[in-house]
Amino acid sequence: MLLIAWGARPLPAAECREAPLMLVHPVVSVTYEPIISQLAAGLMSDTTAPTAVCTLPELDRYRGSPVPRRLVAVGESAYAAARRAFPQARVWPILVQDRPAGVDRGVSRFVAPALVIAELHTLSPTIETLVFVYRATVPDTVVQQARAAAQARGLAWEAIAVDDLRAAARAIEQVRQQATPTRAVWLHRDVLALNPDILIPPLVRRSWEIGFPVISDDADSVERGLLMALTPDYRALGRTLAAWPTQEPAPGWRDIDTVRRVLNRRTARAIGAARHPAEETHFDVIFD
C-alpha cells in the first residue's frame, strides 16, 4: 500500500556484478520487488553502460574491481552499507526519510508537496483551508514545505500529527465534524497504512455527504473512494538518476517529482471537483 510501482510484471533485475553504476537495495518482499525492477529499468533505459543491482547480502559478498563510480542506494540501510563497502565512491541515497549529513544530492521518500497542492488546486480551486494529517515521525522540514506550498496558493493551514491508530482515528473524526465544502484534507504518507479498513470508509462517506476533497499519497485509497493521489513513478525516477552525472546545474537534494496522477472519477464528480472531462485527461490512472 505504501509504495506503488506502475507497469506490467516486474522486469528481470541485473546481476550484482562489476559495473560503473550500481543500484543497492535491501532484501524486499514480493510486494515491493516491482519497485526495484522499475528503478533498475529506468537507470538502464537510456544507457549502454553496464549496471549492477545488488541486495545488501550480495553487497557483503561482493569482491568486484574496479570500484563502481556511482552507487544509487535505496533507503537508509543501503546507503550506510554502500558507504562502508565503497568509501571512495559517489553514493546517492534515494527514498530515505531524513537527509543524511553531508549529502549534496539524493531523493527523499516523499512526493514534492507543491506538486500535490497544485493538483488539488486545479481540481478544487474554491478550497480555502488545507488540513494536513501526518505521522509524527515525519521530519519537520517536510511539514514546513507542505505548509509553505499551501500558503503559496493562498490556503489557510491546519496540521494534525498522529502517532498511532487511535490518534489517527481521532484526527479523522475531528476532520469529519469540521468538514465544509471549502476545507480539503491531505492524509500524508503512512497515515492510512495504520489501518485503511478503519480509516478510509468514514472519510469517503463524509466527503460525499458534504462535498469536500480528501487526498492521500497512495493509489489504493483513491480506488477505495478518496479523491486523488500523486504516487512515485519509479521508472521515471530511475531515468532521472541516470541523467544526473551530466545534469547542469547539479540536481542537489529533492523530493520525488516524477509522479503518477491518480483520480477517482466518481468521487470527483460527486463532490463537484471535476466538472468537465478535460479536467480529468491529464491523470495517469482513473478509477470509476
GROMACS .gro file of C-alpha atoms in nm:
model
  288
    1MET     CA    1   0.000   0.000   0.000
    2LEU     CA    2   0.277   0.242   0.080
    3LEU     CA    3   0.474   0.212  -0.241
    4ILE     CA    4   0.310   0.168  -0.581
    5ALA     CA    5   0.513   0.053  -0.882
    6TRP     CA    6   0.344   0.104  -1.217
    7GLY     CA    7   0.378  -0.124  -1.517
    8ALA     CA    8   0.306  -0.483  -1.600
    9ARG     CA    9   0.516  -0.758  -1.449
   10PRO     CA   10   0.848  -0.680  -1.277
   11LEU     CA   11   1.140  -0.668  -1.516
   12PRO     CA   12   1.433  -0.904  -1.462
   13ALA     CA   13   1.690  -0.740  -1.236
   14ALA     CA   14   2.051  -0.704  -1.344
   15GLU     CA   15   2.306  -0.917  -1.163
   16CYS     CA   16   2.526  -0.799  -0.880
   17ARG     CA   17   2.848  -0.772  -1.080
   18GLU     CA   18   3.127  -0.535  -1.171
   19ALA     CA   19   2.975  -0.223  -1.324
   20PRO     CA   20   3.034   0.153  -1.321
   21LEU     CA   21   2.679   0.208  -1.191
   22MET     CA   22   2.533   0.004  -0.907
   23LEU     CA   23   2.185   0.005  -0.754
   24VAL     CA   24   2.196  -0.118  -0.394
   25HIS     CA   25   1.882  -0.211  -0.203
   26PRO     CA   26   1.766  -0.413   0.099
   27VAL     CA   27   1.608  -0.751   0.051
   28VAL     CA   28   1.240  -0.674  -0.013
   29SER     CA   29   0.920  -0.875  -0.014
   30VAL     CA   30   0.750  -0.982  -0.336
   31THR     CA   31   0.513  -0.687  -0.296
   32TYR     CA   32   0.796  -0.437  -0.333
   33GLU     CA   33   1.010  -0.619  -0.592
   34PRO     CA   34   0.848  -0.425  -0.879
   35ILE     CA   35   0.981  -0.101  -0.731
   36ILE     CA   36   1.340  -0.220  -0.759
   37SER     CA   37   1.274  -0.353  -1.109
   38GLN     CA   38   1.123  -0.023  -1.218
   39LEU     CA   39   1.415   0.176  -1.075
   40ALA     CA   40   1.665  -0.054  -1.246
   41ALA     CA   41   1.478  -0.038  -1.575
   42GLY     CA   42   1.481   0.341  -1.561
   43LEU     CA   43   1.852   0.354  -1.480
   44MET     CA   44   1.932   0.126  -1.774
   45SER     CA   45   1.684   0.266  -2.026
   46ASP     CA   46   1.899   0.542  -2.171
   47THR     CA   47   2.248   0.397  -2.139
   48THR     CA   48   2.451   0.108  -2.273
   49ALA     CA   49   2.687   0.118  -1.976
   50PRO     CA   50   2.675  -0.193  -1.754
   51THR     CA   51   2.455  -0.158  -1.447
   52ALA     CA   52   2.459  -0.384  -1.142
   53VAL     CA   53   2.172  -0.442  -0.898
   54CYS     CA   54   2.281  -0.572  -0.556
   55THR     CA   55   2.094  -0.666  -0.242
   56LEU     CA   56   2.268  -0.596   0.088
   57PRO     CA   57   2.370  -0.964   0.141
   58GLU     CA   58   2.514  -0.968  -0.212
   59LEU     CA   59   2.700  -0.645  -0.140
   60ASP     CA   60   2.861  -0.806   0.165
   61ARG     CA   61   2.995  -1.082  -0.061
   62TYR     CA   62   3.095  -0.851  -0.345
   63ARG     CA   63   3.462  -0.868  -0.441
   64GLY     CA   64   3.447  -0.689  -0.773
   65SER     CA   65   3.705  -0.448  -0.906
   66PRO     CA   66   3.722  -0.168  -1.002
   67VAL     CA   67   3.507   0.018  -0.752
   68PRO     CA   68   3.179   0.142  -0.904
   69ARG     CA   69   3.194   0.510  -0.999
   70ARG     CA   70   2.839   0.573  -0.886
   71LEU     CA   71   2.602   0.396  -0.650
   72VAL     CA   72   2.231   0.458  -0.603
   73ALA     CA   73   2.127   0.332  -0.258
   74VAL     CA   74   1.760   0.267  -0.179
   75GLY     CA   75   1.685   0.355   0.183
   76GLU     CA   76   1.893   0.433   0.488
   77SER     CA   77   2.038   0.085   0.544
   78ALA     CA   78   2.152   0.051   0.183
   79TYR     CA   79   2.312   0.396   0.193
   80ALA     CA   80   2.509   0.311   0.507
   81ALA     CA   81   2.618  -0.027   0.363
   82ALA     CA   82   2.728   0.126   0.031
   83ARG     CA   83   2.931   0.392   0.208
   84ARG     CA   84   3.106   0.122   0.414
   85ALA     CA   85   3.172  -0.101   0.115
   86PHE     CA   86   3.296   0.173  -0.118
   87PRO     CA   87   3.411   0.473   0.087
   88GLN     CA   88   3.572   0.637  -0.217
   89ALA     CA   89   3.269   0.608  -0.447
   90ARG     CA   90   2.991   0.858  -0.503
   91VAL     CA   91   2.679   0.728  -0.326
   92TRP     CA   92   2.336   0.883  -0.382
   93PRO     CA   93   2.068   0.794  -0.125
   94ILE     CA   94   1.712   0.771  -0.253
   95LEU     CA   95   1.375   0.706  -0.087
   96VAL     CA   96   1.507   0.799   0.257
   97GLN     CA   97   1.312   0.977   0.528
   98ASP     CA   98   1.589   1.204   0.656
   99ARG     CA   99   1.862   1.364   0.451
  100PRO     CA  100   2.196   1.213   0.560
  101ALA     CA  101   2.454   1.458   0.690
  102GLY     CA  102   2.689   1.587   0.424
  103VAL     CA  103   2.485   1.457   0.128
  104ASP     CA  104   2.463   1.708  -0.157
  105ARG     CA  105   2.231   1.512  -0.383
  106GLY     CA  106   1.966   1.247  -0.338
  107VAL     CA  107   1.590   1.190  -0.322
  108SER     CA  108   1.362   1.174  -0.020
  109ARG     CA  109   1.078   0.922   0.011
  110PHE     CA  110   0.814   1.196  -0.010
  111VAL     CA  111   0.644   1.343  -0.315
  112ALA     CA  112   0.711   1.714  -0.355
  113PRO     CA  113   0.429   1.896  -0.167
  114ALA     CA  114   0.400   2.173  -0.424
  115LEU     CA  115   0.301   1.918  -0.690
  116VAL     CA  116   0.028   1.770  -0.471
  117ILE     CA  117  -0.119   2.105  -0.375
  118ALA     CA  118  -0.107   2.234  -0.733
  119GLU     CA  119  -0.309   1.931  -0.843
  120LEU     CA  120  -0.558   1.982  -0.561
  121HIS     CA  121  -0.594   2.348  -0.656
  122THR     CA  122  -0.664   2.254  -1.019
  123LEU     CA  123  -0.942   2.016  -0.917
  124SER     CA  124  -1.085   2.230  -0.636
  125PRO     CA  125  -0.996   2.598  -0.688
  126THR     CA  126  -1.252   2.716  -0.430
  127ILE     CA  127  -1.079   2.544  -0.139
  128GLU     CA  128  -0.982   2.789   0.136
  129THR     CA  129  -0.824   2.564   0.403
  130LEU     CA  130  -0.595   2.261   0.386
  131VAL     CA  131  -0.591   2.019   0.680
  132PHE     CA  132  -0.267   1.820   0.678
  133VAL     CA  133  -0.278   1.492   0.874
  134TYR     CA  134   0.068   1.337   0.907
  135ARG     CA  135   0.270   1.085   1.104
  136ALA     CA  136   0.458   1.238   1.397
  137THR     CA  137   0.780   1.072   1.272
  138VAL     CA  138   0.781   1.279   0.953
  139PRO     CA  139   1.069   1.531   0.953
  140ASP     CA  140   0.967   1.884   1.040
  141THR     CA  141   1.120   2.009   0.714
  142VAL     CA  142   0.861   1.805   0.521
  143VAL     CA  143   0.575   1.957   0.718
  144GLN     CA  144   0.711   2.307   0.668
  145GLN     CA  145   0.748   2.252   0.293
  146ALA     CA  146   0.386   2.141   0.274
  147ARG     CA  147   0.278   2.443   0.475
  148ALA     CA  148   0.472   2.682   0.250
  149ALA     CA  149   0.322   2.523  -0.062
  150ALA     CA  150  -0.030   2.557   0.078
  151GLN     CA  151   0.020   2.919   0.182
  152ALA     CA  152   0.169   2.999  -0.159
  153ARG     CA  153  -0.170   2.900  -0.301
  154GLY     CA  154  -0.346   3.127  -0.052
  155LEU     CA  155  -0.474   2.842   0.164
  156ALA     CA  156  -0.516   2.856   0.538
  157TRP     CA  157  -0.315   2.580   0.706
  158GLU     CA  158  -0.403   2.334   0.979
  159ALA     CA  159  -0.180   2.040   1.074
  160ILE     CA  160  -0.257   1.733   1.287
  161ALA     CA  161   0.023   1.494   1.389
  162VAL     CA  162  -0.069   1.134   1.471
  163ASP     CA  163   0.149   0.863   1.620
  164ASP     CA  164  -0.078   0.557   1.623
  165LEU     CA  165  -0.412   0.424   1.500
  166ARG     CA  166  -0.609   0.571   1.790
  167ALA     CA  167  -0.469   0.919   1.724
  168ALA     CA  168  -0.539   0.882   1.352
  169ALA     CA  169  -0.899   0.780   1.420
  170ARG     CA  170  -0.944   1.084   1.648
  171ALA     CA  171  -0.798   1.310   1.382
  172ILE     CA  172  -1.033   1.174   1.119
  173GLU     CA  173  -1.332   1.219   1.348
  174GLN     CA  174  -1.225   1.579   1.404
  175VAL     CA  175  -1.194   1.627   1.028
  176ARG     CA  176  -1.540   1.480   0.975
  177GLN     CA  177  -1.702   1.708   1.233
  178GLN     CA  178  -1.538   2.021   1.092
  179ALA     CA  179  -1.595   1.934   0.725
  180THR     CA  180  -1.718   2.204   0.487
  181PRO     CA  181  -1.701   2.231   0.107
  182THR     CA  182  -1.412   2.480   0.138
  183ARG     CA  183  -1.190   2.258   0.356
  184ALA     CA  184  -0.965   1.995   0.197
  185VAL     CA  185  -0.785   1.715   0.381
  186TRP     CA  186  -0.447   1.567   0.287
  187LEU     CA  187  -0.369   1.236   0.454
  188HIS     CA  188   0.008   1.230   0.425
  189ARG     CA  189   0.233   0.931   0.370
  190ASP     CA  190   0.181   0.630   0.603
  191VAL     CA  191  -0.121   0.765   0.792
  192LEU     CA  192  -0.371   0.537   0.620
  193ALA     CA  193  -0.133   0.242   0.649
  194LEU     CA  194  -0.217   0.232   1.021
  195ASN     CA  195  -0.545   0.064   0.923
  196PRO     CA  196  -0.707   0.157   0.592
  197ASP     CA  197  -1.018  -0.054   0.658
  198ILE     CA  198  -1.098   0.158   0.963
  199LEU     CA  199  -0.979   0.499   0.847
  200ILE     CA  200  -1.093   0.528   0.484
  201PRO     CA  201  -1.470   0.445   0.479
  202PRO     CA  202  -1.590   0.719   0.719
  203LEU     CA  203  -1.390   0.977   0.526
  204VAL     CA  204  -1.535   0.871   0.194
  205ARG     CA  205  -1.892   0.884   0.327
  206ARG     CA  206  -1.845   1.228   0.477
  207SER     CA  207  -1.668   1.357   0.166
  208TRP     CA  208  -1.966   1.264  -0.049
  209GLU     CA  209  -2.218   1.399   0.205
  210ILE     CA  210  -2.057   1.741   0.244
  211GLY     CA  211  -1.871   1.772  -0.086
  212PHE     CA  212  -1.515   1.827   0.033
  213PRO     CA  213  -1.197   1.675  -0.116
  214VAL     CA  214  -0.983   1.421   0.069
  215ILE     CA  215  -0.649   1.334  -0.091
  216SER     CA  216  -0.370   1.096   0.002
  217ASP     CA  217  -0.034   0.961  -0.117
  218ASP     CA  218  -0.131   0.613  -0.235
  219ALA     CA  219  -0.341   0.478  -0.519
  220ASP     CA  220  -0.523   0.213  -0.314
  221SER     CA  221  -0.706   0.476  -0.111
  222VAL     CA  222  -0.817   0.652  -0.430
  223GLU     CA  223  -0.954   0.327  -0.567
  224ARG     CA  224  -1.148   0.298  -0.240
  225GLY     CA  225  -1.305   0.641  -0.276
  226LEU     CA  226  -1.067   0.924  -0.185
  227LEU     CA  227  -1.041   1.193  -0.449
  228MET     CA  228  -0.681   1.194  -0.566
  229ALA     CA  229  -0.322   1.091  -0.504
  230LEU     CA  230   0.018   1.158  -0.652
  231THR     CA  231   0.238   0.848  -0.631
  232PRO     CA  232   0.603   0.797  -0.731
  233ASP     CA  233   0.684   0.692  -1.087
  234TYR     CA  234   0.987   0.475  -1.013
  235ARG     CA  235   1.084   0.405  -1.373
  236ALA     CA  236   1.090   0.779  -1.445
  237LEU     CA  237   1.289   0.833  -1.125
  238GLY     CA  238   1.547   0.581  -1.248
  239ARG     CA  239   1.578   0.768  -1.579
  240THR     CA  240   1.623   1.093  -1.390
  241LEU     CA  241   1.900   0.944  -1.176
  242ALA     CA  242   2.079   0.810  -1.484
  243ALA     CA  243   2.097   1.166  -1.621
  244TRP     CA  244   2.234   1.321  -1.301
  245PRO     CA  245   2.608   1.299  -1.384
  246THR     CA  246   2.570   1.533  -1.682
  247GLN     CA  247   2.285   1.746  -1.549
  248GLU     CA  248   2.354   2.117  -1.510
  249PRO     CA  249   2.301   2.270  -1.268
  250ALA     CA  250   2.368   1.990  -1.022
  251PRO     CA  251   2.037   1.835  -0.909
  252GLY     CA  252   2.101   1.868  -0.534
  253TRP     CA  253   1.864   1.722  -0.274
  254ARG     CA  254   1.498   1.692  -0.372
  255ASP     CA  255   1.164   1.534  -0.302
  256ILE     CA  256   1.015   1.296  -0.558
  257ASP     CA  257   0.896   1.495  -0.859
  258THR     CA  258   0.842   1.209  -1.105
  259VAL     CA  259   0.484   1.112  -1.029
  260ARG     CA  260   0.174   0.932  -1.148
  261ARG     CA  261  -0.153   1.121  -1.101
  262VAL     CA  262  -0.441   0.907  -0.976
  263LEU     CA  263  -0.807   1.018  -0.969
  264ASN     CA  264  -1.136   0.868  -0.855
  265ARG     CA  265  -1.375   0.995  -1.122
  266ARG     CA  266  -1.695   0.909  -0.932
  267THR     CA  267  -1.579   1.098  -0.623
  268ALA     CA  268  -1.458   1.392  -0.830
  269ARG     CA  269  -1.796   1.428  -0.995
  270ALA     CA  270  -1.991   1.360  -0.676
  271ILE     CA  271  -1.823   1.646  -0.489
  272GLY     CA  272  -1.801   1.879  -0.789
  273ALA     CA  273  -1.423   1.865  -0.820
  274ALA     CA  274  -1.425   1.764  -1.188
  275ARG     CA  275  -1.691   1.946  -1.385
  276HIS     CA  276  -1.563   1.879  -1.738
  277PRO     CA  277  -1.387   1.577  -1.894
  278ALA     CA  278  -1.090   1.800  -1.980
  279GLU     CA  279  -1.012   1.830  -1.610
  280GLU     CA  280  -0.955   1.454  -1.595
  281THR     CA  281  -0.748   1.399  -1.908
  282HIS     CA  282  -0.402   1.455  -1.763
  283PHE     CA  283  -0.444   1.190  -1.492
  284ASP     CA  284  -0.243   0.873  -1.549
  285VAL     CA  285  -0.484   0.641  -1.368
  286ILE     CA  286  -0.859   0.693  -1.326
  287PHE     CA  287  -1.081   0.479  -1.106
  288ASP     CA  288  -1.457   0.475  -1.164
   0.00000   0.00000   0.00000
